[in-house]
Tab-separated table of N, CA and C in Angstrom:
chain	number	residue	atom	x	y	z
A	8	MET	N	-7.727	63.875	114.619
A	8	MET	CA	-8.431	63.437	113.434
A	8	MET	C	-8.166	64.414	112.295
A	9	VAL	N	-8.095	63.916	111.051
A	9	VAL	CA	-7.795	64.719	109.868
A	9	VAL	C	-9.081	65.362	109.372
A	10	PRO	N	-9.042	66.671	109.080
A	10	PRO	CA	-10.249	67.325	108.570
A	10	PRO	C	-10.664	66.732	107.226
A	11	ALA	N	-11.959	66.791	106.939
A	11	ALA	CA	-12.516	66.215	105.713
A	11	ALA	C	-11.943	66.869	104.471
A	12	SER	N	-11.690	68.170	104.496
A	12	SER	CA	-11.160	68.856	103.312
A	12	SER	C	-9.743	68.380	102.965
A	13	ARG	N	-8.959	68.065	103.994
A	13	ARG	CA	-7.613	67.562	103.728
A	13	ARG	C	-7.670	66.154	103.142
A	14	SER	N	-8.535	65.302	103.611
A	14	SER	CA	-8.701	63.952	103.070
A	14	SER	C	-9.161	64.016	101.624
A	15	THR	N	-10.079	64.907	101.336
A	15	THR	CA	-10.572	65.064	99.966
A	15	THR	C	-9.443	65.516	99.048
A	16	ARG	N	-8.637	66.442	99.526
A	16	ARG	CA	-7.514	66.939	98.720
A	16	ARG	C	-6.484	65.835	98.480
A	17	ASP	N	-6.202	65.029	99.471
A	17	ASP	CA	-5.268	63.914	99.314
A	17	ASP	C	-5.768	62.924	98.268
A	18	ILE	N	-7.054	62.658	98.284
A	18	ILE	CA	-7.653	61.736	97.302
A	18	ILE	C	-7.544	62.317	95.900
A	19	GLU	N	-7.791	63.622	95.764
A	19	GLU	CA	-7.702	64.268	94.457
A	19	GLU	C	-6.271	64.215	93.920
A	20	VAL	N	-5.284	64.471	94.777
A	20	VAL	CA	-3.879	64.426	94.368
A	20	VAL	C	-3.505	63.011	93.932
A	21	THR	N	-3.944	62.029	94.705
A	21	THR	CA	-3.661	60.637	94.361
A	21	THR	C	-4.307	60.272	93.035
A	22	ALA	N	-5.539	60.693	92.809
A	22	ALA	CA	-6.236	60.403	91.557
A	22	ALA	C	-5.522	61.048	90.376
A	23	GLU	N	-5.063	62.290	90.531
A	23	GLU	CA	-4.324	62.960	89.453
A	23	GLU	C	-3.020	62.237	89.161
A	24	SER	N	-2.344	61.811	90.198
A	24	SER	CA	-1.083	61.083	90.025
A	24	SER	C	-1.312	59.759	89.297
A	25	LEU	N	-2.373	59.065	89.690
A	25	LEU	CA	-2.691	57.802	89.031
A	25	LEU	C	-3.090	58.008	87.568
A	26	GLN	N	-3.794	59.086	87.281
A	26	GLN	CA	-4.185	59.393	85.904
A	26	GLN	C	-2.941	59.652	85.046
A	27	ALA	N	-1.975	60.393	85.588
A	27	ALA	CA	-0.727	60.648	84.862
A	27	ALA	C	0.032	59.345	84.628
A	28	ASP	N	0.081	58.486	85.652
A	28	ASP	CA	0.730	57.186	85.508
A	28	ASP	C	0.038	56.350	84.444
A	29	LEU	N	-1.289	56.382	84.417
A	29	LEU	CA	-2.053	55.620	83.435
A	29	LEU	C	-1.711	56.070	82.018
A	30	SER	N	-1.633	57.363	81.784
A	30	SER	CA	-1.288	57.877	80.455
A	30	SER	C	0.122	57.451	80.060
A	31	ARG	N	1.059	57.573	80.979
A	31	ARG	CA	2.438	57.184	80.691
A	31	ARG	C	2.546	55.693	80.400
A	32	LEU	N	1.855	54.875	81.191
A	32	LEU	CA	1.906	53.426	80.985
A	32	LEU	C	1.237	53.012	79.682
A	33	GLU	N	0.192	53.715	79.289
A	33	GLU	CA	-0.474	53.425	78.016
A	33	GLU	C	0.471	53.699	76.841
A	34	LEU	N	1.203	54.800	76.892
A	34	LEU	CA	2.189	55.102	75.850
A	34	LEU	C	3.295	54.046	75.821
A	35	GLN	N	3.731	53.649	76.989
A	35	GLN	CA	4.772	52.626	77.078
A	35	GLN	C	4.268	51.295	76.518
A	36	ARG	N	3.008	50.960	76.802
A	36	ARG	CA	2.426	49.710	76.286
A	36	ARG	C	2.408	49.722	74.764
A	37	ARG	N	2.001	50.844	74.154
A	37	ARG	CA	1.963	50.939	72.695
A	37	ARG	C	3.364	50.795	72.107
A	38	ALA	N	4.345	51.440	72.727
A	38	ALA	CA	5.723	51.344	72.238
A	38	ALA	C	6.226	49.904	72.320
A	39	LEU	N	5.906	49.230	73.405
A	39	LEU	CA	6.331	47.833	73.560
A	39	LEU	C	5.629	46.917	72.557
A	40	GLU	N	4.367	47.194	72.253
A	40	GLU	CA	3.657	46.395	71.252
A	40	GLU	C	4.298	46.552	69.883
A	41	ARG	N	4.697	47.795	69.534
A	41	ARG	CA	5.374	48.016	68.252
A	41	ARG	C	6.717	47.284	68.227
A	42	GLU	N	7.441	47.364	69.328
A	42	GLU	CA	8.732	46.688	69.400
A	42	GLU	C	8.566	45.178	69.296
A	43	LEU	N	7.538	44.635	69.952
A	43	LEU	CA	7.277	43.206	69.872
A	43	LEU	C	6.947	42.797	68.445
A	44	ALA	N	6.160	43.602	67.742
A	44	ALA	CA	5.834	43.293	66.347
A	44	ALA	C	7.094	43.260	65.493
A	45	ALA	N	8.008	44.189	65.736
A	45	ALA	CA	9.266	44.205	64.987
A	45	ALA	C	10.105	42.974	65.309
A	46	VAL	N	10.137	42.570	66.570
A	46	VAL	CA	10.897	41.388	66.973
A	46	VAL	C	10.304	40.131	66.342
A	47	VAL	N	8.988	40.027	66.323
A	47	VAL	CA	8.327	38.865	65.718
A	47	VAL	C	8.645	38.797	64.227
A	48	ALA	N	8.609	39.948	63.550
A	48	ALA	CA	8.927	39.974	62.124
A	48	ALA	C	10.390	39.569	61.902
A	49	HIS	N	11.283	40.072	62.750
A	49	HIS	CA	12.696	39.725	62.619
A	49	HIS	C	12.912	38.239	62.897
A	50	LEU	N	12.191	37.702	63.851
A	50	LEU	CA	12.283	36.278	64.160
A	50	LEU	C	11.918	35.447	62.938
A	51	GLY	N	10.854	35.830	62.254
A	51	GLY	CA	10.456	35.106	61.043
A	51	GLY	C	11.535	35.158	59.979
A	52	THR	N	12.159	36.317	59.813
A	52	THR	CA	13.232	36.462	58.835
A	52	THR	C	14.413	35.577	59.194
A	53	VAL	N	14.780	35.570	60.468
A	53	VAL	CA	15.908	34.757	60.915
A	53	VAL	C	15.592	33.273	60.743
A	54	GLN	N	14.369	32.871	61.030
A	54	GLN	CA	13.997	31.474	60.867
A	54	GLN	C	14.078	31.047	59.398
A	55	ARG	N	13.616	31.928	58.476
A	55	ARG	CA	13.704	31.604	57.051
A	55	ARG	C	15.161	31.527	56.603
A	56	ALA	N	15.983	32.452	57.077
A	56	ALA	CA	17.403	32.448	56.704
A	56	ALA	C	18.086	31.200	57.247
A	57	LEU	N	17.767	30.826	58.478
A	57	LEU	CA	18.348	29.623	59.068
A	57	LEU	C	17.933	28.387	58.284
A	58	GLY	N	16.676	28.337	57.880
A	58	GLY	CA	16.210	27.212	57.064
A	58	GLY	C	16.967	27.126	55.756
A	59	ALA	N	17.203	28.262	55.116
A	59	ALA	CA	17.959	28.278	53.865
A	59	ALA	C	19.394	27.826	54.095
A	60	LEU	N	20.003	28.265	55.203
A	60	LEU	CA	21.370	27.847	55.513
A	60	LEU	C	21.450	26.356	55.805
A	61	GLU	N	20.446	25.813	56.459
A	61	GLU	CA	20.441	24.381	56.746
A	61	GLU	C	20.394	23.577	55.455
A	62	VAL	N	19.642	24.070	54.464
A	62	VAL	CA	19.583	23.393	53.173
A	62	VAL	C	20.954	23.428	52.509
A	63	VAL	N	21.611	24.596	52.552
A	63	VAL	CA	22.945	24.732	51.955
A	63	VAL	C	23.935	23.826	52.672
A	64	MET	N	23.861	23.802	54.004
A	64	MET	CA	24.784	22.960	54.769
A	64	MET	C	24.550	21.483	54.464
A	65	ALA	N	23.295	21.077	54.304
A	65	ALA	CA	22.982	19.686	54.004
A	65	ALA	C	23.514	19.312	52.626
A	66	SER	N	23.377	20.216	51.661
A	66	SER	CA	23.876	19.912	50.319
A	66	SER	C	25.398	19.900	50.296
A	67	THR	N	26.030	20.740	51.116
A	67	THR	CA	27.490	20.752	51.206
A	67	THR	C	27.985	19.467	51.861
A	68	ALA	N	27.290	18.990	52.874
A	68	ALA	CA	27.678	17.761	53.559
A	68	ALA	C	27.517	16.555	52.644
A	69	ALA	N	26.603	16.625	51.686
A	69	ALA	CA	26.370	15.509	50.773
A	69	ALA	C	27.380	15.478	49.634
A	70	ALA	N	28.220	16.507	49.509
A	70	ALA	CA	29.225	16.549	48.442
A	70	ALA	C	30.204	15.401	48.635
A	71	PRO	N	30.749	14.879	47.554
A	71	PRO	CA	31.715	13.767	47.664
A	71	PRO	C	32.924	14.174	48.501
A	72	ALA	N	33.484	13.225	49.181
A	72	ALA	CA	34.614	13.484	50.077
A	72	ALA	C	35.826	13.985	49.305
A	73	SER	N	35.956	13.589	48.050
A	73	SER	CA	37.115	14.040	47.272
A	73	SER	C	37.070	15.534	47.023
A	74	GLU	N	35.869	16.113	46.896
A	74	GLU	CA	35.752	17.546	46.700
A	74	GLU	C	35.932	18.285	48.019
A	75	ALA	N	35.492	17.708	49.107
A	75	ALA	CA	35.515	18.380	50.394
A	75	ALA	C	36.888	18.338	51.051
A	76	ALA	N	37.708	17.302	50.777
A	76	ALA	CA	39.005	17.166	51.437
A	76	ALA	C	40.032	18.049	50.744
A	77	PRO	N	40.800	18.823	51.521
A	77	PRO	CA	41.839	19.667	50.925
A	77	PRO	C	43.042	18.827	50.515
A	78	ALA	N	43.756	19.281	49.521
A	78	ALA	CA	44.945	18.577	49.063
A	78	ALA	C	46.044	18.728	50.116
A	79	THR	N	46.888	17.709	50.253
A	79	THR	CA	47.965	17.746	51.226
A	79	THR	C	49.136	18.502	50.624
A	80	ALA	N	49.643	19.458	51.355
A	80	ALA	CA	50.776	20.247	50.878
A	80	ALA	C	52.057	19.453	51.038
A	81	PRO	N	53.064	19.676	50.149
A	81	PRO	CA	54.331	18.962	50.291
A	81	PRO	C	54.974	19.280	51.641
A	82	GLY	N	55.543	18.268	52.264
A	82	GLY	CA	56.229	18.464	53.535
A	82	GLY	C	55.319	18.328	54.739
A	83	THR	N	54.037	17.998	54.561
A	83	THR	CA	53.147	17.799	55.694
A	83	THR	C	53.026	16.328	55.968
A	84	THR	N	52.445	15.988	57.088
A	84	THR	CA	52.354	14.591	57.496
A	84	THR	C	51.201	13.865	56.840
A	85	GLY	N	50.359	14.588	56.118
A	85	GLY	CA	49.257	13.924	55.445
A	85	GLY	C	47.985	13.923	56.245
A	86	GLY	N	47.992	14.520	57.426
A	86	GLY	CA	46.776	14.603	58.231
A	86	GLY	C	45.785	15.557	57.583
A	87	THR	N	44.548	15.419	57.938
A	87	THR	CA	43.544	16.297	57.347
A	87	THR	C	43.486	17.600	58.111
A	88	ALA	N	43.369	18.668	57.397
A	88	ALA	CA	43.249	19.986	58.021
A	88	ALA	C	41.802	20.200	58.421
A	89	ARG	N	41.606	20.782	59.575
A	89	ARG	CA	40.252	21.053	60.041
A	89	ARG	C	39.929	22.511	59.793
A	90	ARG	N	38.742	22.716	59.318
A	90	ARG	CA	38.280	24.066	59.061
A	90	ARG	C	37.276	24.434	60.127
A	91	ARG	N	37.452	25.581	60.736
A	91	ARG	CA	36.569	25.982	61.818
A	91	ARG	C	35.264	26.515	61.242
A	92	ALA	N	34.177	25.886	61.639
A	92	ALA	CA	32.857	26.329	61.178
A	92	ALA	C	32.411	27.528	61.994
A	93	PRO	N	31.658	28.433	61.380
A	93	PRO	CA	31.191	29.597	62.138
A	93	PRO	C	30.263	29.165	63.267
A	94	GLY	N	30.447	29.760	64.417
A	94	GLY	CA	29.609	29.462	65.570
A	94	GLY	C	28.319	30.246	65.511
A	95	PRO	N	27.481	30.148	66.537
A	95	PRO	CA	26.204	30.834	66.516
A	95	PRO	C	26.334	32.348	66.475
A	96	GLY	N	27.421	32.890	67.009
A	96	GLY	CA	27.585	34.335	67.009
A	96	GLY	C	28.303	34.854	65.774
A	97	ARG	N	28.823	33.942	64.957
A	97	ARG	CA	29.572	34.360	63.773
A	97	ARG	C	28.899	33.814	62.536
A	98	ALA	N	28.635	34.672	61.599
A	98	ALA	CA	28.018	34.244	60.349
A	98	ALA	C	29.084	34.194	59.268
A	99	ALA	N	28.916	33.287	58.341
A	99	ALA	CA	29.825	33.230	57.203
A	99	ALA	C	29.445	34.366	56.268
A	100	THR	N	30.290	35.371	56.191
A	100	THR	CA	29.945	36.548	55.405
A	100	THR	C	30.550	36.522	54.022
A	101	ARG	N	31.604	35.763	53.825
A	101	ARG	CA	32.219	35.712	52.510
A	101	ARG	C	31.589	34.610	51.684
A	102	PRO	N	31.483	34.820	50.376
A	102	PRO	CA	30.936	33.764	49.531
A	102	PRO	C	31.912	32.592	49.444
A	103	ARG	N	31.388	31.426	49.169
A	103	ARG	CA	32.228	30.240	49.024
A	103	ARG	C	33.040	30.356	47.737
A	104	ALA	N	34.143	29.624	47.697
A	104	ALA	CA	34.984	29.644	46.509
A	104	ALA	C	34.193	29.131	45.315
A	105	GLY	N	34.323	29.817	44.194
A	105	GLY	CA	33.628	29.389	42.983
A	105	GLY	C	32.228	29.948	42.863
A	106	THR	N	31.738	30.660	43.870
A	106	THR	CA	30.407	31.260	43.779
A	106	THR	C	30.555	32.762	43.841
A	107	GLU	N	29.588	33.447	43.328
A	107	GLU	CA	29.624	34.900	43.352
A	107	GLU	C	28.369	35.411	44.025
A	108	ARG	N	28.546	36.327	44.926
A	108	ARG	CA	27.406	36.905	45.627
A	108	ARG	C	26.837	38.024	44.772
A	109	THR	N	25.565	37.914	44.423
A	109	THR	CA	24.970	38.847	43.487
A	109	THR	C	24.451	40.094	44.183
A	110	TYR	N	23.840	39.958	45.336
A	110	TYR	CA	23.216	41.074	46.012
A	110	TYR	C	23.786	41.248	47.412
A	111	GLY	N	23.526	42.427	47.991
A	111	GLY	CA	23.914	42.685	49.365
A	111	GLY	C	22.929	42.057	50.331
A	112	ARG	N	23.264	42.096	51.595
A	112	ARG	CA	22.434	41.463	52.625
A	112	ARG	C	21.044	42.090	52.696
A	113	LEU	N	20.976	43.425	52.678
A	113	LEU	CA	19.682	44.092	52.758
A	113	LEU	C	18.815	43.741	51.556
A	114	THR	N	19.416	43.712	50.391
A	114	THR	CA	18.667	43.367	49.179
A	114	THR	C	18.094	41.962	49.292
A	115	GLU	N	18.908	41.031	49.760
A	115	GLU	CA	18.425	39.649	49.925
A	115	GLU	C	17.283	39.580	50.932
A	116	GLN	N	17.415	40.322	52.034
A	116	GLN	CA	16.346	40.331	53.038
A	116	GLN	C	15.060	40.897	52.458
A	117	ILE	N	15.173	41.959	51.682
A	117	ILE	CA	13.982	42.568	51.091
A	117	ILE	C	13.336	41.613	50.101
A	118	LEU	N	14.126	40.940	49.289
A	118	LEU	CA	13.566	39.982	48.339
A	118	LEU	C	12.874	38.826	49.065
A	119	GLU	N	13.460	38.355	50.171
A	119	GLU	CA	12.810	37.311	50.971
A	119	GLU	C	11.494	37.815	51.555
A	120	TYR	N	11.500	39.065	52.014
A	120	TYR	CA	10.284	39.649	52.580
A	120	TYR	C	9.175	39.697	51.527
A	121	PHE	N	9.497	40.162	50.318
A	121	PHE	CA	8.475	40.245	49.277
A	121	PHE	C	8.000	38.861	48.842
A	122	ALA	N	8.869	37.867	48.926
A	122	ALA	CA	8.445	36.500	48.611
A	122	ALA	C	7.397	36.028	49.619
A	123	GLY	N	7.506	36.528	50.851
A	123	GLY	CA	6.566	36.110	51.896
A	123	GLY	C	5.258	36.878	51.918
A	124	VAL	N	5.266	38.152	51.500
A	124	VAL	CA	4.043	38.952	51.597
A	124	VAL	C	3.133	38.780	50.407
A	125	GLY	N	3.636	38.212	49.344
A	125	GLY	CA	2.788	37.970	48.187
A	125	GLY	C	2.508	39.232	47.400
A	126	ASP	N	1.240	39.451	47.085
A	126	ASP	CA	0.845	40.540	46.190
A	126	ASP	C	0.284	41.732	46.959
A	127	ALA	N	0.887	42.059	48.089
A	127	ALA	CA	0.396	43.165	48.914
A	127	ALA	C	1.233	44.418	48.662
A	128	ASP	N	0.592	45.586	48.758
A	128	ASP	CA	1.298	46.860	48.670
A	128	ASP	C	1.890	47.178	50.034
A	129	VAL	N	3.182	47.525	50.065
A	129	VAL	CA	3.838	47.849	51.328
A	129	VAL	C	4.661	49.120	51.177
A	130	ARG	N	4.876	49.797	52.285
A	130	ARG	CA	5.701	50.999	52.322
A	130	ARG	C	7.096	50.625	52.810
A	131	ALA	N	8.047	51.497	52.532
A	131	ALA	CA	9.430	51.253	52.957
A	131	ALA	C	9.499	51.104	54.473
A	132	ARG	N	8.716	51.885	55.211
A	132	ARG	CA	8.697	51.790	56.669
A	132	ARG	C	8.232	50.401	57.111
A	133	ASP	N	7.213	49.847	56.443
A	133	ASP	CA	6.715	48.516	56.792
A	133	ASP	C	7.789	47.458	56.560
A	134	VAL	N	8.521	47.607	55.453
A	134	VAL	CA	9.600	46.655	55.157
A	134	VAL	C	10.684	46.758	56.229
A	135	ALA	N	11.059	47.980	56.601
A	135	ALA	CA	12.096	48.172	57.624
A	135	ALA	C	11.688	47.530	58.937
A	136	VAL	N	10.447	47.730	59.346
A	136	VAL	CA	9.961	47.143	60.602
A	136	VAL	C	9.958	45.619	60.511
A	137	ALA	N	9.500	45.094	59.376
A	137	ALA	CA	9.437	43.638	59.213
A	137	ALA	C	10.828	43.006	59.234
A	138	LEU	N	11.825	43.751	58.783
A	138	LEU	CA	13.189	43.226	58.777
A	138	LEU	C	13.895	43.440	60.113
A	139	GLY	N	13.201	44.092	61.050
A	139	GLY	CA	13.791	44.312	62.361
A	139	GLY	C	14.797	45.454	62.384
A	140	ARG	N	14.721	46.335	61.404
A	140	ARG	CA	15.631	47.475	61.358
A	140	ARG	C	15.052	48.615	62.174
A	141	ALA	N	15.895	49.570	62.501
A	141	ALA	CA	15.443	50.750	63.234
A	141	ALA	C	14.459	51.535	62.362
A	142	THR	N	13.582	52.296	63.009
A	142	THR	CA	12.577	53.049	62.265
A	142	THR	C	12.957	54.518	62.135
A	143	ASP	N	14.241	54.833	62.311
A	143	ASP	CA	14.671	56.212	62.090
A	143	ASP	C	14.746	56.478	60.586
A	144	SER	N	14.812	57.754	60.224
A	144	SER	CA	14.743	58.112	58.809
A	144	SER	C	15.910	57.536	58.013
A	145	GLY	N	17.087	57.419	58.601
A	145	GLY	CA	18.229	56.861	57.882
A	145	GLY	C	18.020	55.410	57.488
A	146	SER	N	17.515	54.603	58.400
A	146	SER	CA	17.270	53.188	58.101
A	146	SER	C	16.165	53.030	57.064
A	147	ILE	N	15.131	53.833	57.208
A	147	ILE	CA	14.020	53.744	56.252
A	147	ILE	C	14.489	54.206	54.875
A	148	ASN	N	15.313	55.236	54.814
A	148	ASN	CA	15.829	55.698	53.525
A	148	ASN	C	16.743	54.667	52.880
A	149	ALA	N	17.501	53.918	53.686
A	149	ALA	CA	18.327	52.839	53.136
A	149	ALA	C	17.448	51.771	52.502
A	150	VAL	N	16.348	51.431	53.175
A	150	VAL	CA	15.406	50.453	52.623
A	150	VAL	C	14.769	51.021	51.361
A	151	ARG	N	14.375	52.286	51.416
A	151	ARG	CA	13.736	52.926	50.252
A	151	ARG	C	14.683	52.953	49.049
A	152	SER	N	15.952	53.279	49.281
A	152	SER	CA	16.929	53.296	48.184
A	152	SER	C	17.100	51.910	47.579
A	153	THR	N	17.154	50.903	48.447
A	153	THR	CA	17.282	49.534	47.954
A	153	THR	C	16.037	49.129	47.173
A	154	LEU	N	14.864	49.529	47.664
A	154	LEU	CA	13.624	49.243	46.933
A	154	LEU	C	13.640	49.916	45.565
A	155	ASP	N	14.115	51.151	45.498
A	155	ASP	CA	14.183	51.853	44.217
A	155	ASP	C	15.160	51.177	43.259
A	156	ARG	N	16.270	50.656	43.776
A	156	ARG	CA	17.196	49.899	42.910
A	156	ARG	C	16.525	48.633	42.401
A	157	LEU	N	15.767	47.980	43.261
A	157	LEU	CA	15.057	46.765	42.846
A	157	LEU	C	13.966	47.084	41.825
A	158	VAL	N	13.348	48.256	41.954
A	158	VAL	CA	12.376	48.690	40.941
A	158	VAL	C	13.093	48.873	39.610
A	159	GLY	N	14.293	49.464	39.642
A	159	GLY	CA	15.065	49.680	38.422
A	159	GLY	C	15.463	48.393	37.728
A	160	THR	N	15.651	47.319	38.490
A	160	THR	CA	16.010	46.022	37.901
A	160	THR	C	14.795	45.125	37.722
A	161	SER	N	13.603	45.669	37.923
A	161	SER	CA	12.326	44.957	37.740
A	161	SER	C	12.147	43.778	38.684
A	162	ARG	N	12.818	43.798	39.833
A	162	ARG	CA	12.608	42.745	40.827
A	162	ARG	C	11.427	43.073	41.719
A	163	VAL	N	11.160	44.370	41.890
A	163	VAL	CA	10.028	44.883	42.667
A	163	VAL	C	9.402	45.951	41.806
A	164	ARG	N	8.090	46.162	41.937
A	164	ARG	CA	7.476	47.251	41.163
A	164	ARG	C	6.820	48.245	42.092
A	165	ARG	N	6.756	49.467	41.607
A	165	ARG	CA	6.123	50.544	42.362
A	165	ARG	C	4.634	50.509	42.019
A	166	SER	N	3.794	50.433	43.052
A	166	SER	CA	2.362	50.316	42.798
A	166	SER	C	1.611	51.608	43.147
A	167	GLY	N	2.310	52.617	43.558
A	167	GLY	CA	1.709	53.901	43.897
A	167	GLY	C	2.764	54.737	44.575
A	168	ARG	N	2.391	55.941	44.955
A	168	ARG	CA	3.370	56.813	45.590
A	168	ARG	C	3.778	56.244	46.941
A	169	GLY	N	5.024	55.853	47.050
A	169	GLY	CA	5.544	55.289	48.289
A	169	GLY	C	5.151	53.844	48.528
A	170	LEU	N	4.520	53.204	47.557
A	170	LEU	CA	4.075	51.813	47.721
A	170	LEU	C	4.856	50.908	46.788
A	171	TYR	N	5.198	49.726	47.285
A	171	TYR	CA	5.954	48.761	46.506
A	171	TYR	C	5.226	47.425	46.553
A	172	ARG	N	5.433	46.643	45.507
A	172	ARG	CA	4.793	45.331	45.403
A	172	ARG	C	5.777	44.368	44.739
A	173	ALA	N	5.676	43.103	45.072
A	173	ALA	CA	6.566	42.102	44.479
A	173	ALA	C	6.411	42.112	42.964
A	174	GLY	N	7.521	42.029	42.268
A	174	GLY	CA	7.514	42.119	40.806
A	174	GLY	C	7.301	40.780	40.210
């Protein structure tokens, strides 16, 4: 039979081990909750971007066939050339012919974000998280620099130290 003092010591060791596990799991839970919040915010951004692309694609499909069909080059059989549309893993990154891209991707994402948050004060870190970007200082500084450029062009306004609001 095991002496009572040894059983008590085993219980104490097990309790200490479980307490350490509880602390570690609590930290992990908080980290996962933050990551989930970032994923949810990124999902919303992607859904809005997809909706905007669907509108563009619908308007492009409604264009007259004479504008959409390429001219036949001399010496060809007259068949129509097929253009490969970007798949789900490939995004169309170049602007269409005849259009000019005014802003970069991050700038567009930030402007979409401010359109969604309304008249709320936000920090650069909050914008980075909402856009699904990393929360390291480099990513946050990239967002902050873009916000400062937008402040300079009056697209966003500074509402306090480190705070930005839709312009």
